CSV table of C-alpha atoms and ligand atoms in Angstrom, one decimal:
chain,number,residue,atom,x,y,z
M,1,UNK,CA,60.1,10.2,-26.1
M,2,UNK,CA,60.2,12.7,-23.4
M,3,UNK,CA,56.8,15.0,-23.5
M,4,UNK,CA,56.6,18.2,-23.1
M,5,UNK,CA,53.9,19.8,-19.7
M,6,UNK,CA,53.6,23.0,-18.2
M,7,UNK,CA,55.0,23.2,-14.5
M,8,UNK,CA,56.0,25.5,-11.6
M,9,UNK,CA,59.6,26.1,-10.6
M,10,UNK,CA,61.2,28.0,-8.5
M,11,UNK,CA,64.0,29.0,-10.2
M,12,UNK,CA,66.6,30.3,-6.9
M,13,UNK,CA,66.7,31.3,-3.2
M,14,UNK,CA,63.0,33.4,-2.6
M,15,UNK,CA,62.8,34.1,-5.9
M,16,UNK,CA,59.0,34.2,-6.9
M,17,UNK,CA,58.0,30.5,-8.7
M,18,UNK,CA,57.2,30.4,-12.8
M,19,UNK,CA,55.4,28.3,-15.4
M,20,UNK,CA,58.0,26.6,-17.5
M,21,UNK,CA,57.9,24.0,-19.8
M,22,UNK,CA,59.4,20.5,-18.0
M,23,UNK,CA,60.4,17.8,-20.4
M,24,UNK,CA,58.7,14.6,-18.8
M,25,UNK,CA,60.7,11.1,-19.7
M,26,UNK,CA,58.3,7.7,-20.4
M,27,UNK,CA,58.7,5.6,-17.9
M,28,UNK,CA,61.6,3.3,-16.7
M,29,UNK,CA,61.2,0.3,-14.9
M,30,UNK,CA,59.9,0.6,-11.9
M,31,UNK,CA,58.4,3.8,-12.7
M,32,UNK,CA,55.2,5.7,-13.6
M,33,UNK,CA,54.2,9.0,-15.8
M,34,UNK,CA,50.9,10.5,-13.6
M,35,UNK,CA,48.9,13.0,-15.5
M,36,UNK,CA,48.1,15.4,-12.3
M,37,UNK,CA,44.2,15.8,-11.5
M,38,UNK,CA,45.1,17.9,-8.0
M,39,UNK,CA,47.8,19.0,-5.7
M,40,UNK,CA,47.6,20.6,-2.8
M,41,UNK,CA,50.1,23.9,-1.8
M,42,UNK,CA,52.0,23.0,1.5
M,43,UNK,CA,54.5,24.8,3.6
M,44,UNK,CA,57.2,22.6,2.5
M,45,UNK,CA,56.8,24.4,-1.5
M,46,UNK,CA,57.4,27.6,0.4
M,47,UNK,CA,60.0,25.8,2.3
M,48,UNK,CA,61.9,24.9,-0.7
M,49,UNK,CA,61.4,28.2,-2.9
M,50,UNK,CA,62.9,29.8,0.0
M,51,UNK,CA,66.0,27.8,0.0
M,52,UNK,CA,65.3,26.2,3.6
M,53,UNK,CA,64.9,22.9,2.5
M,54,UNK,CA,68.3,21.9,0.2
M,55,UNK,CA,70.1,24.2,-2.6
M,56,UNK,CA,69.8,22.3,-5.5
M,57,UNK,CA,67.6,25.0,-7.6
M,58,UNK,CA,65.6,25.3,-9.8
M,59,UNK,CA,63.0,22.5,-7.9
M,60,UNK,CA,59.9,21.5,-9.6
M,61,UNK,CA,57.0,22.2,-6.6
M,62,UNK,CA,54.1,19.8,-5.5
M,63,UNK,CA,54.4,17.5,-3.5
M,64,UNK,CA,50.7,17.0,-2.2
M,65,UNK,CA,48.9,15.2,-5.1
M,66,UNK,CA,46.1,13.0,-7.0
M,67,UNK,CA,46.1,11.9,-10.5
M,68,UNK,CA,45.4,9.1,-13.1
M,69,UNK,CA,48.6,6.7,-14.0
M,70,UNK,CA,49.1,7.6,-17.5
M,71,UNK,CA,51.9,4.9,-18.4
M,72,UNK,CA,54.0,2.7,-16.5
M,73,UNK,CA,58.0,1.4,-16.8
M,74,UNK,CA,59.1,-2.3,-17.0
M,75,UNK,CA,58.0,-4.5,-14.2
M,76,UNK,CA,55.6,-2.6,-13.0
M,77,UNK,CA,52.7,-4.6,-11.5
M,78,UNK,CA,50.7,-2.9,-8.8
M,79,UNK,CA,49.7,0.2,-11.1
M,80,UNK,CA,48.3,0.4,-14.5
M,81,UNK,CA,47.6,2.8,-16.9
M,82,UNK,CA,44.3,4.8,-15.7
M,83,UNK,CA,44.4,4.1,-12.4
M,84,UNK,CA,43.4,7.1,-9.8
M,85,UNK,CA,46.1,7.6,-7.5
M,86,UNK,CA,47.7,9.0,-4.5
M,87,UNK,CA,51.3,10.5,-4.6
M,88,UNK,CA,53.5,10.0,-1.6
M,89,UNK,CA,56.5,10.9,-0.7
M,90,UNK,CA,57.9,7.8,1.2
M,91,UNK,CA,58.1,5.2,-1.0
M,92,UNK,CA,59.0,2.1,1.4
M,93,UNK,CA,61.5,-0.2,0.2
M,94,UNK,CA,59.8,-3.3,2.1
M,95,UNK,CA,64.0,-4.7,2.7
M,96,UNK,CA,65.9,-2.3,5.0
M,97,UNK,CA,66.1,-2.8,9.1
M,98,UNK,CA,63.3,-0.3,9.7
M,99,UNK,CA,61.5,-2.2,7.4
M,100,UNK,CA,61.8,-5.5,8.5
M,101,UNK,CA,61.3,-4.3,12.2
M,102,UNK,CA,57.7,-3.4,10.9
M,103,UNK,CA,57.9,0.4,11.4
M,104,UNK,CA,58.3,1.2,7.7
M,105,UNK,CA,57.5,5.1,8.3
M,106,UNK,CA,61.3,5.1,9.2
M,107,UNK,CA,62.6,3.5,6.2
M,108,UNK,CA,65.9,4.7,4.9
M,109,UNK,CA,65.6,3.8,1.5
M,110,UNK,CA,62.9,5.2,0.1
M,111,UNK,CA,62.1,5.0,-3.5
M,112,UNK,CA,62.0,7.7,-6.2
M,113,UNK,CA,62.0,7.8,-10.0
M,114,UNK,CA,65.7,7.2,-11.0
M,115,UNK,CA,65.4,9.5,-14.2
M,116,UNK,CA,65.0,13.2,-14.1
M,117,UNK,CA,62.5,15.5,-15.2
M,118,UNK,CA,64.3,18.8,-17.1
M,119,UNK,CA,63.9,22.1,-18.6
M,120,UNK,CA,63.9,22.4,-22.2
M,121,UNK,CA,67.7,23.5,-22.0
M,122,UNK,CA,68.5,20.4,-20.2
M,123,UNK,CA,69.0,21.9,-17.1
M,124,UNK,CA,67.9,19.3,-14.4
M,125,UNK,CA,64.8,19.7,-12.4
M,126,UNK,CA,64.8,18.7,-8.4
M,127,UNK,CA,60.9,17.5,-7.3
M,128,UNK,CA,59.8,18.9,-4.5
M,129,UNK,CA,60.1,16.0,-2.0
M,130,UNK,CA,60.8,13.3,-5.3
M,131,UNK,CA,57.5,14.0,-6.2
M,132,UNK,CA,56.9,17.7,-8.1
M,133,UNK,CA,53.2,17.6,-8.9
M,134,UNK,CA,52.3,21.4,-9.9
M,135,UNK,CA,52.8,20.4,-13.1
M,136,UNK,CA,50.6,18.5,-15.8
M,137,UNK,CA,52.5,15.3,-15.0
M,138,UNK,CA,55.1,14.2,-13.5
M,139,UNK,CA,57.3,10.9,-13.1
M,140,UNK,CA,57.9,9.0,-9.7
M,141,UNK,CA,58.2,6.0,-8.9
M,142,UNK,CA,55.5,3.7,-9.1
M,143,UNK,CA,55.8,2.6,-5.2
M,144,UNK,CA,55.2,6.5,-5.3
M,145,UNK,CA,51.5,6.0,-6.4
M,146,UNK,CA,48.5,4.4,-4.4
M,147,UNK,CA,45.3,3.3,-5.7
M,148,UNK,CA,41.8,4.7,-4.6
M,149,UNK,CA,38.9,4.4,-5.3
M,150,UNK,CA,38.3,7.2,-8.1
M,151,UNK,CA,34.5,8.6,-6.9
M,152,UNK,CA,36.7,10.8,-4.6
M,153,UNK,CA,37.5,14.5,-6.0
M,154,UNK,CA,40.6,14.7,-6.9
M,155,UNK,CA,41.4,17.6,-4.8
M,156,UNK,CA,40.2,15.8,-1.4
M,157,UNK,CA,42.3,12.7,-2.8
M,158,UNK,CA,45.5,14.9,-3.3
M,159,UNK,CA,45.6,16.7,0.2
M,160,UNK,CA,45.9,12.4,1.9
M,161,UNK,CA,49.2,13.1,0.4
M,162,UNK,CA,50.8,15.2,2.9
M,163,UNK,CA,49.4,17.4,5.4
M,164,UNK,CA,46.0,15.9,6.1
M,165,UNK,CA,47.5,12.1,5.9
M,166,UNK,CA,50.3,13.8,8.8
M,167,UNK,CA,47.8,15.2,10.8
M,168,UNK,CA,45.3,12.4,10.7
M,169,UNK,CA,48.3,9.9,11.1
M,170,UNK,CA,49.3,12.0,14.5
M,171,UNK,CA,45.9,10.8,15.6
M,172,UNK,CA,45.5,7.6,14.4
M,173,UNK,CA,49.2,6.0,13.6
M,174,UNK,CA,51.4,7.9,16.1
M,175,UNK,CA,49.2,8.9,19.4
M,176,UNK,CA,47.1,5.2,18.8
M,177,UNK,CA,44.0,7.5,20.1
M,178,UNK,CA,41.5,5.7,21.2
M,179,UNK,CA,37.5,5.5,22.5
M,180,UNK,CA,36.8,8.2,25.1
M,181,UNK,CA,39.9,9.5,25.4
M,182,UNK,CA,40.6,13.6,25.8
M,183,UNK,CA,42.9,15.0,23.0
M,184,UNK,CA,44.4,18.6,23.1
M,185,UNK,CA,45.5,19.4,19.5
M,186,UNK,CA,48.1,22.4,19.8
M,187,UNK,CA,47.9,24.7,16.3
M,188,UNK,CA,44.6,24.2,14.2
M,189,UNK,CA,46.6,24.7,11.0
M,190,UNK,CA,45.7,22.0,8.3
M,191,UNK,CA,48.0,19.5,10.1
M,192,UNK,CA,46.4,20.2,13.6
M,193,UNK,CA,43.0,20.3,12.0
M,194,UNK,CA,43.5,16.8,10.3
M,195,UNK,CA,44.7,15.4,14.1
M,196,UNK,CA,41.3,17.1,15.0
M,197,UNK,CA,39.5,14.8,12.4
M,198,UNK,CA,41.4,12.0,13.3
M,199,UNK,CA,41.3,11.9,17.4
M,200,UNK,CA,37.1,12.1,16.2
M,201,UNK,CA,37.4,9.5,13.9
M,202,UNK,CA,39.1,7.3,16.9
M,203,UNK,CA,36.4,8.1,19.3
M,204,UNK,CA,37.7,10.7,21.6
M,205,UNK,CA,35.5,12.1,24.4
M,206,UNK,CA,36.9,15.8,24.5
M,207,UNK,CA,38.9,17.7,22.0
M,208,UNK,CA,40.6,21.0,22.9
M,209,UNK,CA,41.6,23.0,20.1
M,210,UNK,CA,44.6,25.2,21.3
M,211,UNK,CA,45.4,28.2,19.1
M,212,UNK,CA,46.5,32.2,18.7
M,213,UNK,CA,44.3,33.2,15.7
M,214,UNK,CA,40.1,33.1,16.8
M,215,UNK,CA,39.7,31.9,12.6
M,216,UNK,CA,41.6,28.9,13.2
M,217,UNK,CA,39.9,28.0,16.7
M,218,UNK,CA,36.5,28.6,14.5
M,219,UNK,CA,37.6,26.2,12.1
M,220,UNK,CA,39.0,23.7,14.5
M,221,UNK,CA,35.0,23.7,16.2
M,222,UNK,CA,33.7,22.4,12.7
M,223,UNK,CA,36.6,19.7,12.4
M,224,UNK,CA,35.2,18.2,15.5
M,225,UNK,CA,36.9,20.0,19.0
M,226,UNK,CA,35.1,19.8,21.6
M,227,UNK,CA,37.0,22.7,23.5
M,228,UNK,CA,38.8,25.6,22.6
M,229,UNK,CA,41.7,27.3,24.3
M,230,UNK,CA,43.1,31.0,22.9
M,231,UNK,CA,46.6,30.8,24.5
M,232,UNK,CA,46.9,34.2,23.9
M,233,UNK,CA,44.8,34.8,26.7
M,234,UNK,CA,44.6,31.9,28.7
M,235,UNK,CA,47.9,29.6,30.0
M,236,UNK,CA,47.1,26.1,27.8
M,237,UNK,CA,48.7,23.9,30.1
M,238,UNK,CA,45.8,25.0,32.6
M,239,UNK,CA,43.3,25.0,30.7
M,240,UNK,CA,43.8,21.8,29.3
M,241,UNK,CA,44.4,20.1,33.1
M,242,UNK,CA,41.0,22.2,34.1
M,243,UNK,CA,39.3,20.4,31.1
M,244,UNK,CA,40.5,17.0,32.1
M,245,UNK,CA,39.3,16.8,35.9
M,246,UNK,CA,43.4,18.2,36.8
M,247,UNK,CA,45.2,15.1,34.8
M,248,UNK,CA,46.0,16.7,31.3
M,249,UNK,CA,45.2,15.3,28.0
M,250,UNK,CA,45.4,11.4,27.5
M,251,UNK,CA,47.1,12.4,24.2
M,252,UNK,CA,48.2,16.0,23.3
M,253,UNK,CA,49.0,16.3,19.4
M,254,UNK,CA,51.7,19.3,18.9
M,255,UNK,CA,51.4,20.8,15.2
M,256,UNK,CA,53.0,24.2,15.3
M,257,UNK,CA,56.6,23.5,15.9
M,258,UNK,CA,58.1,25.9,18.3
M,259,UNK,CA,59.9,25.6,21.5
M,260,UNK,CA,57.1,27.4,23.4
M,261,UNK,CA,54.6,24.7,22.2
M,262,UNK,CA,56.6,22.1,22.8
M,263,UNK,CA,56.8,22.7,26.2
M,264,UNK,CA,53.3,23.3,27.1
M,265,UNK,CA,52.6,19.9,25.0
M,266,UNK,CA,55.1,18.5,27.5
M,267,UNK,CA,53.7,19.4,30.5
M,268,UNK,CA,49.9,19.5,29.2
M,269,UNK,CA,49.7,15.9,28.9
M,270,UNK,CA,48.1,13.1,31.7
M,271,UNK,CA,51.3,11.5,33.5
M,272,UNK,CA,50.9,8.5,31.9
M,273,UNK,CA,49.8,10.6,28.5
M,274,UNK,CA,51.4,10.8,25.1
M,275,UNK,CA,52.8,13.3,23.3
M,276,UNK,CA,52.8,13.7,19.7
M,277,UNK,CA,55.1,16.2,18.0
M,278,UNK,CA,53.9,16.4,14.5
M,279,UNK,CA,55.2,20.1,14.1
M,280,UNK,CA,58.9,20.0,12.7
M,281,UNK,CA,61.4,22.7,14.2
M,282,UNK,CA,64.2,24.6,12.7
M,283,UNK,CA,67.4,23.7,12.9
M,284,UNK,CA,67.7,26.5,15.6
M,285,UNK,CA,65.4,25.9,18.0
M,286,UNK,CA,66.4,24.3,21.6
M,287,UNK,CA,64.4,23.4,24.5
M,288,UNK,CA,65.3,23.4,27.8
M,289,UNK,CA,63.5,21.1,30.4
M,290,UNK,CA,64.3,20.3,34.3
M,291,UNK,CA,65.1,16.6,34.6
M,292,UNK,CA,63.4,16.1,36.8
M,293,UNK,CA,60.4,16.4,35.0
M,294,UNK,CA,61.7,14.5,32.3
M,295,UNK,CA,62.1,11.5,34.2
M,296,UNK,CA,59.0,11.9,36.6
M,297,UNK,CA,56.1,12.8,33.8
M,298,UNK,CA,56.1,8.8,32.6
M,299,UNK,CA,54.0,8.3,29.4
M,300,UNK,CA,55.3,8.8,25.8
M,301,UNK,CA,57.1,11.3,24.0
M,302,UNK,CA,56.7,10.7,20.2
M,303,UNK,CA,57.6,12.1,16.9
M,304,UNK,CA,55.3,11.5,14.0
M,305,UNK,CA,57.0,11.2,10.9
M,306,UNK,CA,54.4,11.9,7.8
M,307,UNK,CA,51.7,10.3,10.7
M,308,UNK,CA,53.5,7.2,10.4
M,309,UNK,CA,51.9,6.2,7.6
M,310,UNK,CA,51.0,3.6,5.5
M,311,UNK,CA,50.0,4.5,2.3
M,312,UNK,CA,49.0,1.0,0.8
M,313,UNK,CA,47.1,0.9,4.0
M,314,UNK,CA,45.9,4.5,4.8
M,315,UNK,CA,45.4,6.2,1.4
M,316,UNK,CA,42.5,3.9,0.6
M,317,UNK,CA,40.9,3.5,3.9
M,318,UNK,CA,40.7,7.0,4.3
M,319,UNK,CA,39.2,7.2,0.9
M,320,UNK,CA,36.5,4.9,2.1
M,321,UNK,CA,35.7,6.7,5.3
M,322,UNK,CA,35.3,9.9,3.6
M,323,UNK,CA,33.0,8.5,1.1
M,324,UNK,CA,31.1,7.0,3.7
M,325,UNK,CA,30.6,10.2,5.2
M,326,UNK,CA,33.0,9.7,8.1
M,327,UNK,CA,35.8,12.3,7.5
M,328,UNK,CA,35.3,14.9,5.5
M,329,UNK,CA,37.8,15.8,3.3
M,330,UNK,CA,36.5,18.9,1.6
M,331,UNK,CA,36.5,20.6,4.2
M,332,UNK,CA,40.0,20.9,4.0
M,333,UNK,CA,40.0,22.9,0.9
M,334,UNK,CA,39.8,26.5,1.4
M,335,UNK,CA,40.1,27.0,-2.8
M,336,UNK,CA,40.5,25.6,-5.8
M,337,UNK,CA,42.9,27.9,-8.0
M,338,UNK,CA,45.3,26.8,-11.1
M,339,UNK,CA,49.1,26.5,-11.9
M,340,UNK,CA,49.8,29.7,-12.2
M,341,UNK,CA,48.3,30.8,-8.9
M,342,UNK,CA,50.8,29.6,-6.5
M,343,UNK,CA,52.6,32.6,-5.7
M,344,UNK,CA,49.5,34.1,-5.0
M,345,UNK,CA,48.3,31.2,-3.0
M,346,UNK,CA,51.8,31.0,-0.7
M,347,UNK,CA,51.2,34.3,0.5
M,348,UNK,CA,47.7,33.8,1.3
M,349,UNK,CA,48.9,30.6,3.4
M,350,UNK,CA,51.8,32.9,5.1
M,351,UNK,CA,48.7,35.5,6.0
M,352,UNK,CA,47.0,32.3,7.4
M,353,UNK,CA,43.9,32.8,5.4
M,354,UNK,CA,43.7,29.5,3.9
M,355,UNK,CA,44.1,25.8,5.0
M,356,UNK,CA,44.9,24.7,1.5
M,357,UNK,CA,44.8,26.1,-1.8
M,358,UNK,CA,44.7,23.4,-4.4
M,359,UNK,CA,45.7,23.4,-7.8
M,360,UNK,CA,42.7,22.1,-10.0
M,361,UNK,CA,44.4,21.1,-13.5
B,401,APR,N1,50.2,28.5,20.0
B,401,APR,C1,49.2,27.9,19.4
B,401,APR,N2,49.0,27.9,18.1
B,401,APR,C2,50.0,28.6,17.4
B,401,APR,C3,51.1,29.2,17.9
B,401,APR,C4,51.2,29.2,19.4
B,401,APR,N3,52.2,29.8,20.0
B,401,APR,N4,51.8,29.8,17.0
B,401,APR,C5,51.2,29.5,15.8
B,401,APR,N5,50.1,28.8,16.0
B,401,APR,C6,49.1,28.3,15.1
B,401,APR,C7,48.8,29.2,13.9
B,401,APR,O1,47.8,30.2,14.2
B,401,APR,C8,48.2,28.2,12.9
B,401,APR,O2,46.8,28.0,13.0
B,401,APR,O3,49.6,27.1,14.5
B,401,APR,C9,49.0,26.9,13.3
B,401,APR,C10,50.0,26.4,12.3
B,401,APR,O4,49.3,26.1,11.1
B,401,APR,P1,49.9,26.3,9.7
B,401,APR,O5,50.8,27.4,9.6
B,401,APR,O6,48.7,26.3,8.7
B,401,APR,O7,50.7,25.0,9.4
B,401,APR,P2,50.3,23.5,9.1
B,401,APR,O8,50.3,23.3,7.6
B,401,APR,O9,49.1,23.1,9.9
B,401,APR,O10,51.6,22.7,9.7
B,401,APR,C11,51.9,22.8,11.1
B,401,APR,O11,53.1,20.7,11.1
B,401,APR,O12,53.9,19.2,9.6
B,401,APR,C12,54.2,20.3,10.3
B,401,APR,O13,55.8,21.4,8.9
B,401,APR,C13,54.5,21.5,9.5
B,401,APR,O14,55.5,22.6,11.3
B,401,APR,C14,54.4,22.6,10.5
B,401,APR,C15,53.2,22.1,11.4
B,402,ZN,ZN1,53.6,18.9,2.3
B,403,ZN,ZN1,62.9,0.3,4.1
């Protein structure tokens, strides 16, 4: 019997999002019903509701979520019913070549629920990124979910999901930061602000916070820079190479996504330095760079997809580490508002006056 929640949709191409009533299926196998505690409003909602992402309207939004497992499918063995969980959005399938060669993050099979969530009408519902968590619950599948410990709030849990687990992941996963290293994190957004928390967690000597709005660079001081750089007025790539004895950064963590930032990640790093692009382009953007440079600035040039994360490994242990104290994860929450907030909440993200807004429910 399918059940009956209340959810946000966004019903066409920049059309404000809605409550509606979504008709939730029980389980299959391999799948899970999560009754949503918290989710987190990312980019990628606005993404979607503005017809960027795919056109297969009306989506159900969410993507950045906690919750308690409320009932699982056939053969499902690693959740249970009341277990506090992480959603994620790259469900590993463990089998394909990506897989086997141990870097999971670039699976290519990646699991979702096999049923679909619907209007009352029938009309079928897409989840934003397979997931579609602004909504009482929602189905996935169960490789979807991640146990943690459940004395975390649910709206510190949720955010792991997403942007915080990319940012962190950047640090951590992608840009293998390590003791007394020097870190220049490009964009202090909530993905730059997680690398911020990460490159601290992993020991880093210096931290230089690079943004265009002074809020951010405010905020990117409490998260743990050392440094900060307002490229409006001053050239980055100089500052960063004056703040590292003329070298440039050991690892410099990109999270804006723009040619312009690119490139001074590019040339702001130590020789023998890593870049991390966490920022994701559009489908528009080029960049042009002299060979030369290309081949004589050695070190690593790196995409991080969703911080090349684990989940079964991360999601907990970063549980753990906030509990301990270690990272804090509240910090990250700007406001706690409910479902039918999110329009609101998108346009206070577009202003930049939020990290995240997270729906409580
Ligand atoms: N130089 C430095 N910082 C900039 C610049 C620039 N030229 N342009 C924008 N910024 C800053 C903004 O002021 C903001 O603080 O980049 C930050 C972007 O943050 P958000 O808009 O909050 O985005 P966030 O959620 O952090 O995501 C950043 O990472 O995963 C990707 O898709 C995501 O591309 C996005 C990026
Ligand atoms: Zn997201
Ligand atoms: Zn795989």
């Amino acid at each position: 019997m399918a059940q009956e929640v209340r959810g946000v949709i966004a019903p066409g191409r920049n059309q404000p999002v809605r409550i509606d009533t979504v008709l939730v299926p029980d389980p299959g196998p391999g799948e899970a019903v999560v009754a949503i505690q918290a989710c987190g409003v990312c980019h990628t909602d606005l993404h979607y509701r503005e017809g960027g992402i795919t056109d297969e309207f009306p989506f159900l939004l969410g993507h950045e979520a906690a919750g308690v497992v409320e009932s699982v499918g056939e053969g499902v063995t690693d959740v249970a019913p009341g277990d506090f969980v992480i959603l994620n959005w790259r469900a590993v399938c463990g089998r394909c070549r990506a897989c086997r060669r141990g870097r999971p993050w670039y699976c290519f099979d990646t699991r979702n629920a096999g049923q679909k969530m619907t209007l009352t009408d029938g009309t079928v519902l897409a989840p934003a990124l397979g997931i579609g968590a602004f909504a009482e619950k929602t189905l996935v599948a169960a490789g979807q979910c991640t146990k943690v410990d459940p004395a975390v709030s649910p709206q510190a849990a949720g955010l792991l999901g997403c942007g915080v687990m990319a940012g962190i992941g950047a640090a951590l996963n992608t840009g293998d930061v390590g003791r007394g290293d020097t870190v220049a994190v490009i964009g202090c957004g909530g993905v730059g602000d997680a690398a911020i928390a990460g490159a601290r967690l992993a020991g880093a000597a210096k931290i230089i916070a690079v943004d265009i709005d002074d809020r951010k660079l405010a905020t990117a001081r409490t998260m743990g820079a050392t440094h900060t750089v307002d490229s409006r007025t001053a050239d980055p790539v100089e500052a960063i190479r004056e703040l590292t004895d003329g070298f440039g950064a050991d690892v410099v963590i990109e999270a804006v996504g723009r040619p312009e930032t690119y490139k001074q990640a590019f040339y702001a790093r130590d020789l023998a330095g890593t870049v991390v692009l966490v920022g994701v382009p559009t489908p528009d953007m080029t960049l042009e760079l002299p060979l030369l440079d290309v081949f004589g600035r050695g070190g690593a040039l790196k995409s991080s997809w969703y911080g090349d994360c684990l989940p079964s490994r991360d999601f907990p242990m970063l549980v753990d580490l906030h509990l301990q104290g270690r990272l804090d994860l509240d910090r990250f929450v700007s406001e706690t508002i409910a479902l039918d907030e999110v329009e609101k909440a998108f346009e206070r993200m577009q202003r930049g006056d939020v990290l995240r807004s997270v729906v409580v429910l």
